[in-house]
PDB file of C-alpha atoms in Angstrom:
ATOM      1  CA  MET D   1      -0.254  26.237  32.491  1.00 62.00           C
ATOM      2  CA  SER D   2       3.470  26.234  32.831  1.00 83.00           C
ATOM      3  CA  MET D   3       5.689  25.982  29.783  1.00 87.00           C
ATOM      4  CA  VAL D   4       6.944  22.547  30.875  1.00 87.00           C
ATOM      5  CA  LEU D   5       3.403  21.154  31.075  1.00 86.00           C
ATOM      6  CA  GLU D   6       2.502  22.652  27.687  1.00 89.00           C
ATOM      7  CA  ARG D   7       5.551  21.042  26.057  1.00 88.00           C
ATOM      8  CA  ARG D   8       4.765  17.678  27.632  1.00 87.00           C
ATOM      9  CA  LEU D   9       1.127  17.907  26.567  1.00 86.00           C
ATOM     10  CA  LYS D  10       2.228  18.741  23.006  1.00 86.00           C
ATOM     11  CA  LYS D  11       4.548  15.701  22.960  1.00 84.00           C
ATOM     12  CA  LEU D  12       1.740  13.445  24.208  1.00 82.00           C
ATOM     13  CA  GLU D  13      -0.638  14.772  21.571  1.00 81.00           C
ATOM     14  CA  ASP D  14       1.966  14.191  18.846  1.00 77.00           C
ATOM     15  CA  VAL D  15       2.318  10.571  19.932  1.00 75.00           C
ATOM     16  CA  LEU D  16      -1.318   9.744  20.682  1.00 78.00           C
ATOM     17  CA  LEU D  17      -3.318  11.620  18.059  1.00 75.00           C
ATOM     18  CA  PRO D  18      -3.667   9.798  14.730  1.00 70.00           C
ATOM     19  CA  LYS D  19      -1.527  11.221  11.963  1.00 71.00           C
ATOM     20  CA  PRO D  20      -3.389  12.470   8.896  1.00 74.00           C
ATOM     21  CA  ARG D  21      -2.954  10.106   5.966  1.00 72.00           C
ATOM     22  CA  PRO D  22      -2.579  11.485   2.467  1.00 77.00           C
ATOM     23  CA  PRO D  23      -5.207  10.420  -0.048  1.00 85.00           C
ATOM     24  CA  VAL D  24      -4.177   7.499  -2.264  1.00 86.00           C
ATOM     25  CA  CYS D  25      -4.284   7.905  -6.053  1.00 89.00           C
ATOM     26  CA  MET D  26      -3.833   4.856  -8.309  1.00 91.00           C
ATOM     27  CA  LEU D  27      -3.230   5.374 -12.025  1.00 92.00           C
ATOM     28  CA  SER D  28      -2.437   2.980 -14.863  1.00 91.00           C
ATOM     29  CA  GLU D  29       0.187   3.958 -17.386  1.00 91.00           C
ATOM     30  CA  PRO D  30      -1.142   3.997 -20.968  1.00 91.00           C
ATOM     31  CA  ALA D  31       0.072   1.345 -23.393  1.00 88.00           C
ATOM     32  CA  SER D  32       3.423   2.103 -25.013  1.00 87.00           C
ATOM     33  CA  ASP D  33       1.718   2.514 -28.399  1.00 91.00           C
ATOM     34  CA  ALA D  34      -1.064   4.755 -27.029  1.00 90.00           C
ATOM     35  CA  PRO D  35      -1.635   8.095 -28.761  1.00 93.00           C
ATOM     36  CA  ALA D  36       0.220  11.155 -27.488  1.00 93.00           C
ATOM     37  CA  ALA D  37      -3.048  12.578 -26.134  1.00 94.00           C
ATOM     38  CA  ALA D  38      -3.397   9.615 -23.748  1.00 93.00           C
ATOM     39  CA  TRP D  39       0.154  10.128 -22.465  1.00 93.00           C
ATOM     40  CA  THR D  40      -0.463  13.871 -22.047  1.00 94.00           C
ATOM     41  CA  GLU D  41      -3.613  13.163 -20.033  1.00 95.00           C
ATOM     42  CA  HIS D  42      -1.735  10.607 -17.923  1.00 94.00           C
ATOM     43  CA  ARG D  43       1.066  13.092 -17.151  1.00 93.00           C
ATOM     44  CA  ARG D  44      -1.539  15.738 -16.260  1.00 95.00           C
ATOM     45  CA  GLN D  45      -3.222  13.340 -13.809  1.00 94.00           C
ATOM     46  CA  VAL D  46       0.149  12.435 -12.234  1.00 92.00           C
ATOM     47  CA  ASP D  47       1.062  16.121 -11.856  1.00 92.00           C
ATOM     48  CA  GLN D  48      -2.322  16.901 -10.278  1.00 93.00           C
ATOM     49  CA  ALA D  49      -1.976  14.024  -7.798  1.00 92.00           C
ATOM     50  CA  LYS D  50       1.524  15.184  -6.820  1.00 90.00           C
ATOM     51  CA  ALA D  51       0.304  18.774  -6.429  1.00 90.00           C
ATOM     52  CA  ARG D  52      -2.509  17.620  -4.117  1.00 90.00           C
ATOM     53  CA  GLY D  53       0.005  15.668  -2.029  1.00 87.00           C
ATOM     54  CA  ASP D  54      -1.601  12.305  -2.798  1.00 88.00           C
ATOM     55  CA  PHE D  55       0.230   9.050  -2.209  1.00 87.00           C
ATOM     56  CA  LEU D  56       0.693   8.070  -5.866  1.00 91.00           C
ATOM     57  CA  ILE D  57       0.671   4.456  -7.089  1.00 92.00           C
ATOM     58  CA  LEU D  58       1.388   3.886 -10.778  1.00 91.00           C
ATOM     59  CA  LEU D  59       0.606   0.600 -12.479  1.00 91.00           C
ATOM     60  CA  VAL D  60       3.376   0.154 -15.057  1.00 89.00           C
ATOM     61  CA  PRO D  61       4.715  -2.744 -17.136  1.00 87.00           C
ATOM     62  CA  MET D  62       7.286  -4.657 -15.069  1.00 84.00           C
ATOM     63  CA  LYS D  63       8.941  -8.046 -15.217  1.00 83.00           C
ATOM     64  CA  PRO D  64       7.047 -10.672 -13.193  1.00 76.00           C
ATOM     65  CA  ALA D  65       9.928 -11.087 -10.721  1.00 78.00           C
ATOM     66  CA  GLU D  66      10.150  -7.352  -9.960  1.00 81.00           C
ATOM     67  CA  ARG D  67       8.620  -6.023  -6.760  1.00 83.00           C
ATOM     68  CA  PRO D  68       6.915  -2.669  -6.277  1.00 82.00           C
ATOM     69  CA  ARG D  69       9.443   0.129  -5.904  1.00 85.00           C
ATOM     70  CA  THR D  70       9.245   3.734  -4.780  1.00 85.00           C
ATOM     71  CA  LYS D  71      11.099   6.629  -6.414  1.00 85.00           C
ATOM     72  CA  LYS D  72      10.598  10.322  -5.766  1.00 82.00           C
ATOM     73  CA  GLY D  73       7.375   9.795  -3.828  1.00 79.00           C
ATOM     74  CA  VAL D  74       5.767   7.526  -6.448  1.00 88.00           C
ATOM     75  CA  THR D  75       5.289   3.777  -5.966  1.00 90.00           C
ATOM     76  CA  TYR D  76       5.511   1.718  -9.149  1.00 91.00           C
ATOM     77  CA  CYS D  77       3.707  -1.640  -9.272  1.00 91.00           C
ATOM     78  CA  GLY D  78       3.671  -4.254 -12.013  1.00 89.00           C
ATOM     79  CA  THR D  79       0.322  -5.879 -11.245  1.00 88.00           C
ATOM     80  CA  GLU D  80      -3.016  -4.629 -10.071  1.00 88.00           C
ATOM     81  CA  LEU D  81      -2.787  -6.964  -7.061  1.00 88.00           C
ATOM     82  CA  ASP D  82       0.499  -5.348  -5.972  1.00 89.00           C
ATOM     83  CA  ALA D  83      -1.038  -1.895  -6.410  1.00 89.00           C
ATOM     84  CA  LEU D  84      -4.107  -2.846  -4.371  1.00 88.00           C
ATOM     85  CA  LEU D  85      -1.921  -4.285  -1.594  1.00 88.00           C
ATOM     86  CA  VAL D  86       0.104  -1.075  -1.441  1.00 88.00           C
ATOM     87  CA  LYS D  87      -3.092   0.978  -1.425  1.00 88.00           C
ATOM     88  CA  THR D  88      -4.615  -1.163   1.334  1.00 87.00           C
ATOM     89  CA  SER D  89      -1.461  -0.743   3.415  1.00 87.00           C
ATOM     90  CA  MET D  90      -1.933   3.038   3.184  1.00 82.00           C
ATOM     91  CA  LEU D  91      -5.583   3.066   4.288  1.00 83.00           C
ATOM     92  CA  PRO D  92      -6.472   3.520   7.971  1.00 83.00           C
ATOM     93  CA  SER D  93      -7.388   0.501  10.051  1.00 84.00           C
ATOM     94  CA  LYS D  94     -10.987  -0.025  11.117  1.00 87.00           C
ATOM     95  CA  LEU D  95      -9.916  -2.221  14.051  1.00 85.00           C
ATOM     96  CA  GLY D  96      -7.125  -0.124  15.550  1.00 83.00           C
ATOM     97  CA  ASN D  97      -4.270  -1.852  13.736  1.00 85.00           C
ATOM     98  CA  LYS D  98      -1.508  -0.196  11.740  1.00 86.00           C
ATOM     99  CA  SER D  99      -3.461  -0.234   8.446  1.00 87.00           C
ATOM    100  CA  LEU D 100      -6.393  -1.833   6.651  1.00 88.00           C
ATOM    101  CA  LEU D 101      -3.980  -4.452   5.305  1.00 87.00           C
ATOM    102  CA  ASP D 102      -3.057  -5.349   8.899  1.00 88.00           C
ATOM    103  CA  ASP D 103      -6.778  -5.787   9.627  1.00 86.00           C
ATOM    104  CA  VAL D 104      -7.031  -8.268   6.760  1.00 84.00           C
ATOM    105  CA  MET D 105      -3.862 -10.147   7.704  1.00 84.00           C
ATOM    106  CA  LYS D 106      -4.836 -10.464  11.377  1.00 83.00           C
ATOM    107  CA  ASN D 107      -8.302 -11.739  10.451  1.00 81.00           C
ATOM    108  CA  LEU D 108      -6.926 -14.601   8.362  1.00 78.00           C
ATOM    109  CA  SER D 109      -7.343 -18.003   9.920  1.00 71.00           C
ATOM    110  CA  GLY D 110      -4.300 -19.322  11.691  1.00 65.00           C
ATOM    111  CA  ASN D 111      -4.535 -22.874  10.379  1.00 64.00           C
ATOM    112  CA  VAL D 112      -1.215 -24.251   9.266  1.00 56.00           C
ATOM    113  CA  ILE D 113      -1.382 -26.587   6.303  1.00 64.00           C
ATOM    114  CA  ARG D 114       1.403 -29.093   5.972  1.00 66.00           C
ATOM    115  CA  PRO D 115       2.000 -31.956   3.562  1.00 66.00           C
ATOM    116  CA  MET D 116       0.565 -35.267   4.673  1.00 68.00           C
ATOM    117  CA  ALA D 117       1.029 -38.722   3.247  1.00 70.00           C
ATOM    118  CA  ASN D 118      -1.892 -40.119   1.316  1.00 69.00           C
ATOM    119  CA  PRO D 119      -2.773 -43.401   3.143  1.00 68.00           C
ATOM    120  CA  GLU D 120      -3.986 -45.000  -0.102  1.00 70.00           C
ATOM    121  CA  ALA D 121      -0.714 -44.211  -1.906  1.00 61.00           C
ATOM    122  CA  VAL D 122       1.335 -45.602   1.001  1.00 54.00           C
ATOM    123  CA  GLU D 123      -0.587 -48.917   0.912  1.00 56.00           C
ATOM    124  CA  GLU D 124      -0.096 -49.261  -2.844  1.00 55.00           C
ATOM    125  CA  ASP D 125       3.674 -48.692  -2.556  1.00 51.00           C
ATOM    126  CA  GLY D 126       4.110 -51.047   0.386  1.00 51.00           C
TER     127      GLY D 126
END
C-alpha cells in the first residue's frame, strides 16, 4: 500500500473505531469526624484509582445549589444522584448513542405536560 493510502486508512480508523473509555470509580468521602484510619483508606483508594487511570467521581459534602465540578481529573458531586448521572454519562451506549445517559434520555416519552385550567374551579369562580 502506498504511504498516502496508509495515512488515510489510519485517519479513518481513528474516526470510526470506538475510543476506549476509562473505567469509572465512584467513592464517597468519609464524614468530617471520621477516624484518621478511614481518611487514610479513602486517600489510598483515590490514589489507586488515579494510578489505574480511572475516571474518578467523589461524593463530597456540597451546598444544595452547587453543581458537580471537575478539578485535576476528579469530578466532585454533592449528591448520589449527581454522581450516578455523571457515571452514566461516562458509560458506553447500548443503542449507538453518545453514552448510556443519552440512551436513557432518548427513550423518555416525548409528552409535553402543560398547565390546564380545572373546569370545576372555573365554574365555581364564574
